[in-house]
Every structure is written in C-alpha cells, then in structure tokens.
mmCIF file of C-alpha atoms and ligand atoms in Angstrom:
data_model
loop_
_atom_site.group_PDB
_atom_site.id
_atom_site.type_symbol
_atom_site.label_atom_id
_atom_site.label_comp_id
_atom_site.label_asym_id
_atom_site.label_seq_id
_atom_site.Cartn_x
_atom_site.Cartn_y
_atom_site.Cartn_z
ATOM 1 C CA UNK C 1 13.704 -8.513 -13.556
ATOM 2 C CA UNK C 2 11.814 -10.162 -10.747
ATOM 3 C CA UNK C 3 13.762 -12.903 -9.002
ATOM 4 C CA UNK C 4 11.847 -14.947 -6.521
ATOM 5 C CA UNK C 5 12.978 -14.546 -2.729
ATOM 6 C CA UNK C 6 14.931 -11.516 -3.454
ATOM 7 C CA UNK C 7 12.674 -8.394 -4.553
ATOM 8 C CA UNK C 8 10.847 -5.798 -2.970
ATOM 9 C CA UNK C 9 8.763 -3.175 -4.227
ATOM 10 C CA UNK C 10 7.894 -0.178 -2.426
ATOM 11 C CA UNK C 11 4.174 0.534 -4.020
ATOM 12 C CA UNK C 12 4.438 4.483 -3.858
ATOM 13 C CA UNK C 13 1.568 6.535 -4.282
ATOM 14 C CA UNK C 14 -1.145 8.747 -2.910
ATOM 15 C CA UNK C 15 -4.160 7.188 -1.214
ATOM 16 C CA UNK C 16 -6.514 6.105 -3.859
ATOM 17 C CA UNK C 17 -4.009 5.946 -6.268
ATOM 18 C CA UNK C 18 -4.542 2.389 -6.652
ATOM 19 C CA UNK C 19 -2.315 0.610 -4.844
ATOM 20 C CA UNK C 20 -4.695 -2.197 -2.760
ATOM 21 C CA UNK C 21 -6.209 -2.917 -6.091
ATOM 22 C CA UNK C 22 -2.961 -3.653 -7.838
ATOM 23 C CA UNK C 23 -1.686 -5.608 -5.070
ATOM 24 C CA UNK C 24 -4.746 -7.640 -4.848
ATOM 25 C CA UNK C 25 -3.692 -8.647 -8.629
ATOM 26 C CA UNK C 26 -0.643 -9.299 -8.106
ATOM 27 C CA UNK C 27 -1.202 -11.226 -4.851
ATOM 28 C CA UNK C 28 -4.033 -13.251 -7.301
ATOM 29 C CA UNK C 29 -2.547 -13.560 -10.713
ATOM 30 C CA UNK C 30 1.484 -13.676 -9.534
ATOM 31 C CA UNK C 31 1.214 -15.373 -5.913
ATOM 32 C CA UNK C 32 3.313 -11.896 -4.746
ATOM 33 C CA UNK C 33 2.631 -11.180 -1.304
ATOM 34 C CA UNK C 34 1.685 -7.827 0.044
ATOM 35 C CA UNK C 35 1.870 -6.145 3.503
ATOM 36 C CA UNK C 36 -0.296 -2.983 3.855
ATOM 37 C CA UNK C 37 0.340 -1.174 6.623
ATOM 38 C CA UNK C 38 -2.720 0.704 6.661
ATOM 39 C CA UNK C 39 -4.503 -2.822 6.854
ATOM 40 C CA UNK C 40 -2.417 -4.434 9.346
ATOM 41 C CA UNK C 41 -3.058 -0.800 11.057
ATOM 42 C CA UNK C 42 -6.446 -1.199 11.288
ATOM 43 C CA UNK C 43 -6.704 -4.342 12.214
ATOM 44 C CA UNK C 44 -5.126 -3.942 15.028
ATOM 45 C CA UNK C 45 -7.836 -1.092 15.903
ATOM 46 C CA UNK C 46 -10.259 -3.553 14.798
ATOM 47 C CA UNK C 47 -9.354 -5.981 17.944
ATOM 48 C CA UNK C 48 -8.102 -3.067 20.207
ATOM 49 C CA UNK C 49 -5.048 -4.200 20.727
ATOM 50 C CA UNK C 50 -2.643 -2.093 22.529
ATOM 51 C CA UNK C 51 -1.329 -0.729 19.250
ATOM 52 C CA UNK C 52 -4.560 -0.449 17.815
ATOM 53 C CA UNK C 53 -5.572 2.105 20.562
ATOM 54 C CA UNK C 54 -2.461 3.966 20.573
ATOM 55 C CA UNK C 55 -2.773 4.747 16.893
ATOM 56 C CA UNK C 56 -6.793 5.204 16.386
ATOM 57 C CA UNK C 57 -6.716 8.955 16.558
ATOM 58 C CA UNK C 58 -4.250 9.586 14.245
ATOM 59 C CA UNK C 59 -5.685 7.165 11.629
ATOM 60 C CA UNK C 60 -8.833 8.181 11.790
ATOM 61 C CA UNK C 61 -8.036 12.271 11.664
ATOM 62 C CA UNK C 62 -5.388 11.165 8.358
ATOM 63 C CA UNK C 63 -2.348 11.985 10.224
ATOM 64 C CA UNK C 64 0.759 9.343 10.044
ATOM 65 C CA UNK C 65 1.073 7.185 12.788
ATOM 66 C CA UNK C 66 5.021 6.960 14.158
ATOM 67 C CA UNK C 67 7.887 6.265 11.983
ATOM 68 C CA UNK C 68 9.789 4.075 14.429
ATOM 69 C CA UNK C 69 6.571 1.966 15.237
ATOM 70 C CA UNK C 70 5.563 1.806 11.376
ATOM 71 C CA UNK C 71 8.850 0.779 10.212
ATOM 72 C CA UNK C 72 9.226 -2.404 13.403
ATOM 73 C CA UNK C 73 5.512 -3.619 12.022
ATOM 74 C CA UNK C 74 7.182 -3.811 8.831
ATOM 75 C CA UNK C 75 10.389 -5.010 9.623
ATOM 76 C CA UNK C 76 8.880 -8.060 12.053
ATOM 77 C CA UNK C 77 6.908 -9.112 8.787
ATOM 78 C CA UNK C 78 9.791 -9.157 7.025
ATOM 79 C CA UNK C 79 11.162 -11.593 9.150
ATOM 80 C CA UNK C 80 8.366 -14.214 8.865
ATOM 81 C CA UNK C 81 10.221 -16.733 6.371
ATOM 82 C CA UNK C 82 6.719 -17.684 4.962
ATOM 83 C CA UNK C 83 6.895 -13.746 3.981
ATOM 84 C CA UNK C 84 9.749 -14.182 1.656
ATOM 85 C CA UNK C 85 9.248 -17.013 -0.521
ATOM 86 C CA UNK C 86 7.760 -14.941 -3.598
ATOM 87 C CA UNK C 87 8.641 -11.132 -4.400
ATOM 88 C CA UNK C 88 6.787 -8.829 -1.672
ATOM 89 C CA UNK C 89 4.472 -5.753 -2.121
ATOM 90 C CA UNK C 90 5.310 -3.076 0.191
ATOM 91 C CA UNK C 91 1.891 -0.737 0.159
ATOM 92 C CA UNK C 92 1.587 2.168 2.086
ATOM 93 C CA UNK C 93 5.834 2.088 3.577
ATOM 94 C CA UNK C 94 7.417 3.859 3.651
ATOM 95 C CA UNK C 95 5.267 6.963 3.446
ATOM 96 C CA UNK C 96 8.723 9.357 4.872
ATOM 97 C CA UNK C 97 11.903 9.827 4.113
ATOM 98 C CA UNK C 98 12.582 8.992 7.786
ATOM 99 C CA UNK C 99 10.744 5.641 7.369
ATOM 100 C CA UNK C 100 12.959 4.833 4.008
ATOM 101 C CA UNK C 101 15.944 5.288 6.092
ATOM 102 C CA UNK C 102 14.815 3.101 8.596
ATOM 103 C CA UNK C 103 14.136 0.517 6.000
ATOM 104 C CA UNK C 104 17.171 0.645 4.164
ATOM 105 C CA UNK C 105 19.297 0.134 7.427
ATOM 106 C CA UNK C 106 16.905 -2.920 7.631
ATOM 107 C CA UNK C 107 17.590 -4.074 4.502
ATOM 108 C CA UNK C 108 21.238 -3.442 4.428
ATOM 109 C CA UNK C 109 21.721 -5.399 8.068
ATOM 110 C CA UNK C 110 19.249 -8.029 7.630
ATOM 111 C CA UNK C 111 22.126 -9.933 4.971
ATOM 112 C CA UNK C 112 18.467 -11.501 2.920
ATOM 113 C CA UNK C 113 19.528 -10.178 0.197
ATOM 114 C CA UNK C 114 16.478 -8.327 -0.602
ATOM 115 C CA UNK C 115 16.392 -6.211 -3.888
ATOM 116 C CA UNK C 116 14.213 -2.647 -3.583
ATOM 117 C CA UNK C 117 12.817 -1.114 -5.987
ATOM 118 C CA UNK C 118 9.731 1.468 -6.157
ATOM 119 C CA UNK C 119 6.961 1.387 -8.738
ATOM 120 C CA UNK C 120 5.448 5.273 -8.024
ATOM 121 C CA UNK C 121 1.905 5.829 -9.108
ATOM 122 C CA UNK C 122 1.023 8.916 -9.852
ATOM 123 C CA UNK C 123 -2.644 10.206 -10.424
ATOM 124 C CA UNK C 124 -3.570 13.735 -10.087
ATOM 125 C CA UNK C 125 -5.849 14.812 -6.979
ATOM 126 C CA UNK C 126 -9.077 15.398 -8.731
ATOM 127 C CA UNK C 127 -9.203 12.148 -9.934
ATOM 128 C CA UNK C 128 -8.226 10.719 -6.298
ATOM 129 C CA UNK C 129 -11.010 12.892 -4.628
ATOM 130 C CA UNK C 130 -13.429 11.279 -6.912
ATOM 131 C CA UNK C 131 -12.295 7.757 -6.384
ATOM 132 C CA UNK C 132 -12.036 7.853 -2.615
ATOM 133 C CA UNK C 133 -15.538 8.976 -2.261
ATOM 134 C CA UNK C 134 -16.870 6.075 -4.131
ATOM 135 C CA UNK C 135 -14.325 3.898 -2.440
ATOM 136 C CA UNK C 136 -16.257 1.078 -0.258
ATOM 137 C CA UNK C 137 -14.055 -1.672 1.232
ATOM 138 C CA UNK C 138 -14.687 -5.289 3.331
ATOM 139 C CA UNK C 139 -15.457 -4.525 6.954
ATOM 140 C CA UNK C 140 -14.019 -8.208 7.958
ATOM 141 C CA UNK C 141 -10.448 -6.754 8.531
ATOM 142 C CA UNK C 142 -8.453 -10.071 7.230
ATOM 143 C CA UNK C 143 -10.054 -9.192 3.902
ATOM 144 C CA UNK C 144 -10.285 -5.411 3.534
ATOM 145 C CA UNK C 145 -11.148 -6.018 0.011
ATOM 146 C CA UNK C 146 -11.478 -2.840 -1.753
ATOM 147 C CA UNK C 147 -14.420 -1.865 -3.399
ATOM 148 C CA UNK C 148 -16.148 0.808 -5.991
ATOM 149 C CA UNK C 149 -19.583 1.984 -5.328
ATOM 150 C CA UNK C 150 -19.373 3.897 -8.644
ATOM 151 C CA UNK C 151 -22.194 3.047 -10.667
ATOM 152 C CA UNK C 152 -20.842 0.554 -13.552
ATOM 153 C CA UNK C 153 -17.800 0.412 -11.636
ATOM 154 C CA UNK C 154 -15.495 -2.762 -12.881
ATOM 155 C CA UNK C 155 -14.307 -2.988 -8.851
ATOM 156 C CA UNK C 156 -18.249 -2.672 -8.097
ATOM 157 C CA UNK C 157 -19.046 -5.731 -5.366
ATOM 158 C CA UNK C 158 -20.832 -8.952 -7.361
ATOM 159 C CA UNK C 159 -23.452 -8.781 -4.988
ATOM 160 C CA UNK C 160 -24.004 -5.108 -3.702
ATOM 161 C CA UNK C 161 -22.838 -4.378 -0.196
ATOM 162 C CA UNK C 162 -21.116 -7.782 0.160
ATOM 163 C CA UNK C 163 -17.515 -8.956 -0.200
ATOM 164 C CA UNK C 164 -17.023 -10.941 -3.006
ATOM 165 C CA UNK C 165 -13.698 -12.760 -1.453
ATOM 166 C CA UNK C 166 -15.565 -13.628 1.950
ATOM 167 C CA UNK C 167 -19.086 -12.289 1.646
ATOM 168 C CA UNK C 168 -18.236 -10.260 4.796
ATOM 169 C CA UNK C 169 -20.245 -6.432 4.711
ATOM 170 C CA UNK C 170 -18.344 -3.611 2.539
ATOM 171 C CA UNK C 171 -18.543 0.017 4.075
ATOM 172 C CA UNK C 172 -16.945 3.198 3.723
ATOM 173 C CA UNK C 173 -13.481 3.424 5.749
ATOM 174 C CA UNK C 174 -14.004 6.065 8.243
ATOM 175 C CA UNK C 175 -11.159 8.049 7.004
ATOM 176 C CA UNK C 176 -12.891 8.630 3.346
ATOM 177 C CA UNK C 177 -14.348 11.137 4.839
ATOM 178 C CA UNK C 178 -14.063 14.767 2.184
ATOM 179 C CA UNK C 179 -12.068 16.419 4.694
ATOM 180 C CA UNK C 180 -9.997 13.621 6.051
ATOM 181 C CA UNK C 181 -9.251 12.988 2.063
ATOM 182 C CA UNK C 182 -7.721 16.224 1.694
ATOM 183 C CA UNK C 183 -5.297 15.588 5.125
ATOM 184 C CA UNK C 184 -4.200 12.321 3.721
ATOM 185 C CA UNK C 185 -3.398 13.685 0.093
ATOM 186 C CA UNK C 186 -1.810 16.648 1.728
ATOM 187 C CA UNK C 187 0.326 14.502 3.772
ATOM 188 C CA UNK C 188 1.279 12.344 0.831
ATOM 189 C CA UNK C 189 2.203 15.643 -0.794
ATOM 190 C CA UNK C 190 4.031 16.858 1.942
ATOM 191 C CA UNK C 191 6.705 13.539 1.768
ATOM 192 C CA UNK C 192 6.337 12.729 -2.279
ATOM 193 C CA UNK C 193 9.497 14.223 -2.940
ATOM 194 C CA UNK C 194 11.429 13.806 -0.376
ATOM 195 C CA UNK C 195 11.315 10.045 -0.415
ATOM 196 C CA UNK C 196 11.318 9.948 -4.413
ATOM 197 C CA UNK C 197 14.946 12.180 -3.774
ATOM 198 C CA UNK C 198 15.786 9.408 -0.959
ATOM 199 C CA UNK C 199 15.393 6.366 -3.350
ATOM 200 C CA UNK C 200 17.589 8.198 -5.820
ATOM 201 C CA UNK C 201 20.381 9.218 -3.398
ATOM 202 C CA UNK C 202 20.422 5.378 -2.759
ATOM 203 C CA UNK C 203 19.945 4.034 -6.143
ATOM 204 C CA UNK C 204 16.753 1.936 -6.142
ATOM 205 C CA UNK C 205 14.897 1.519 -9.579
ATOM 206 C CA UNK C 206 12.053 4.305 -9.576
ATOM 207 C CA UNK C 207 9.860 2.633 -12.075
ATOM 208 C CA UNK C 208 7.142 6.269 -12.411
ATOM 209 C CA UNK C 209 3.723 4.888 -14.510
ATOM 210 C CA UNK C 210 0.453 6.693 -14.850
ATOM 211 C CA UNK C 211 -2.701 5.520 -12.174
ATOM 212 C CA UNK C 212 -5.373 6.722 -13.644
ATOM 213 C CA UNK C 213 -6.444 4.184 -16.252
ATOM 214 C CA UNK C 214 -8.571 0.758 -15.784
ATOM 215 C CA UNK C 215 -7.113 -1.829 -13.601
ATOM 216 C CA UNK C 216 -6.835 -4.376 -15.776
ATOM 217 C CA UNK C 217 -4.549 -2.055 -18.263
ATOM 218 C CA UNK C 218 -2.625 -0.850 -14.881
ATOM 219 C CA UNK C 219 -1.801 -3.993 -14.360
ATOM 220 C CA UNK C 220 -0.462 -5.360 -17.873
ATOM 221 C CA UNK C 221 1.548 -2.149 -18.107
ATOM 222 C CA UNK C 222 3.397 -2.788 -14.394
ATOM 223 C CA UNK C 223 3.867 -6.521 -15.432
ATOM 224 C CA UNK C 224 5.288 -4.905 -18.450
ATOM 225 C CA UNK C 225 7.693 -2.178 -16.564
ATOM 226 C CA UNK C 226 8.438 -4.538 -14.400
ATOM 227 C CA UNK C 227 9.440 -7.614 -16.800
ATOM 228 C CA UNK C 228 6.966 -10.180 -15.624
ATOM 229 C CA UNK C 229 5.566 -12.768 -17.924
ATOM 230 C CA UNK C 230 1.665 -12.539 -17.644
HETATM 231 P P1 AMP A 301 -3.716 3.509 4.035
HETATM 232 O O1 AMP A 301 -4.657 2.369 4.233
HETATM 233 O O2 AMP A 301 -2.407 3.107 3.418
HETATM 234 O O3 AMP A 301 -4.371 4.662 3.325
HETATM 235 O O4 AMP A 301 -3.336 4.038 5.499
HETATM 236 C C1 AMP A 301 -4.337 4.496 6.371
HETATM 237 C C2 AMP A 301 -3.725 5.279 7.510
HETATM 238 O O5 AMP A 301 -2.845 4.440 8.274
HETATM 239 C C3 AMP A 301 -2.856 6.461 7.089
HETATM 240 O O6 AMP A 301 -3.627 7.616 6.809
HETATM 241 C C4 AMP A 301 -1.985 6.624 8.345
HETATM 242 O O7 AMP A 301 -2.735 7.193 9.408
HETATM 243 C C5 AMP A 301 -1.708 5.177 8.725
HETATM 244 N N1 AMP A 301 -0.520 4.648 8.037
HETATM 245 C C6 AMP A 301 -0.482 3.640 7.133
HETATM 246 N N2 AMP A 301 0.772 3.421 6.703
HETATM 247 C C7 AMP A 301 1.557 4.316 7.356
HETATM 248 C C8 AMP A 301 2.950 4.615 7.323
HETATM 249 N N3 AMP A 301 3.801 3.954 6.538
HETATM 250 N N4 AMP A 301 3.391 5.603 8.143
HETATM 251 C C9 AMP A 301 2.574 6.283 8.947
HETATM 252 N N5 AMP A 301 1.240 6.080 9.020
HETATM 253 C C10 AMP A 301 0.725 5.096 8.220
#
C-alpha cells in the first residue's frame, strides 16, 4: 500500500496515545518522515520567535492554537521537496474538522499527488492519564525525544535523565501537568468524531488499531495494517 513520494498519513489520536513513539519508529526503521506540530510548536516557543509567543498561552493551558496558522505550518512543510521523498507522518494535524478541510483543499490544489490516509489510535483515557504522567521528553527541542519515567519502562532513558539520541536533559513537558491532561484529552474528545466523520465524507482509508499495547507490537501490527514489509 505505501508508495514512496505519494502517501500521507494523518497519525490520529489522543495525546499520549502513542503517536511520537510510533513515528520515531517509523522515522528509524522505514526512513518515513514526520512533522509534529506540537514539536515544531514548541520550538518555536523555545527560540521566541514571533509565533512562538503568540501561541505560548494556549499551549501551555492545552487549548488549540489557530486552525488557519496550524494548517500554513503544515502546508509550508509540505512544500519543502526534501519533505516528500519518502511517505510522511502527519502527528498531531489535523486535530479539527476545520483543519482537515483546510488540508484537503491543500492537497487537492497542490497537483503532488499526495495519497491520505489516517491510521486512528485509540486508547481509553485511564490508560492515557497514566502514561502522560510518567511521560518525560528531550528538553533540546530538535530532538524532543519522548521518554517513560515508569519504572521498567521499555521507553525508560539508557542513562536516567538524559537523551539517548543527543544526550541533551529529558523533563516533563509543561503541559503534562494532571489538569492540563484532562483539557487536552477533552479537547481531543471534543473533535474525535467530527474529523473521523470528515475523512469518511471524503473517502480516505481510516485504518482504526488498538494503542494500548507495547511499542514494539504497535508497531509490527501498523506495518501490518498498513502493508509494509518489516
Ligand atoms: P502535541 O505535542 O501534539 O500534544 O501538541 C501540544 C499542543 O500544541 C496542543 O495541546 C496544542 O496547544 C498545540 N497544537 C499542536 N498541534 C495542533 C493542531 N493541529 N491544532 C491546534 N493546536 C495544536
């Protein structure tokens, strides 16, 4: 099913659902590449950049940032050529229904050719609550590495409290905070099926498989759904 240069998949899910970690797989194993938006978000807060500053609050108090401004970030990386040479991740976009439409007007002008399709994670919000408080992540934000500080975690740092990719320090985000948890699943909730309805209505693959199992399994079984040779 995967063609080089042509597909896209939209990795749907709530936060902690898994998504960084699966990209960071398939970015390692498959040469995929991945834009996060949440990453390329904070980065720009990181260097306080004009868009950085404009967005901090709502990042940091789980609210969505702007559909218009999420959906050019996305769209500019899109047209990077260097973007498009393998099949591309999208994690964390579109998060509305607004932001799909957005994207498939994009896609449907842009004449690339680009096939979408949406693998949609689903993991219930116990499990998510529990992950997200052990969550610990690389504080150099070109890595952003994600972490577990669970104790006999498989995603547990080689060295505690350092990045294994680029030994840079691994924190908590600031938004895995309890309460700012609960805002960020609740938001997810809010625009889950609206956007699964969307993708429908315009006939992309929904490709639904279950998040909360080991990586390594999570990752044979997409490679599987998905029809890649591992
Ligand atoms: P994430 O790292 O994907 O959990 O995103 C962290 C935060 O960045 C979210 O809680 C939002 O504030 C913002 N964000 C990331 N992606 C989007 C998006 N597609 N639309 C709106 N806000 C976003």
């Amino acid at each position: 099913m995967i063609d080089k240069q042509q597909d896209v998949i939209i990795f749907l899910g709530p936060p902690g659902a898994g998504k960084g970690s699966l990209s960071r797989l398939c970015t390692e194993r498959l040469g995929w590449r991945q834009i996060s938006t949440g990453n390329l978000l904070r980065y720009h807060m990181s260097q306080g950049t004009e868009l950085g500053r404009a967005v901090k609050a709502r990042v940091e108090a789980g609210h969505l940032v702007d559909d218009s401004l999420i959906a050019q970030l996305v769209h500019d990386w899109l047209q990077e050529p260097a973007n498009l040479c393998q099949p591309i991740i999208l994690d964390g976009f579109p998060r509305t229904a607004a932001q799909a439409q957005l994207f498939h007007d994009f896609i449907e002008q842009s004449g690339k050719g680009l096939r979408v399709s949406v693998l949609h994670l689903a993991v219930a919000s116990e499990a998510i609550i529990e992950r997200l408080e052990a969550r610990i992540v690389c504080s150099e934000k070109q890595c952003q590495t994600v972490y577990s500080a669970r104790p006999g975690s498989m995603l547990a740092p080689k060295k505690a409290g350092i990045c294994d990719m680029c030994c840079g320090p691994v924190v908590r985000r600031a938004d895995d905070d309890i309460s700012v948890i609960r805002q960020r699943l609740e938001v997810y909730q809010q625009h889950e099926q609206e956007l699964l309805q969307f993708m429908a209505a315009i006939k992309r693959p929904v490709i639904s498989v279950p998040g909360d199992q080991e990586l390594p399994s999570l990752f044979e079984l997409v490679a599987n759904r998905l029809g890649v040779e591992l």
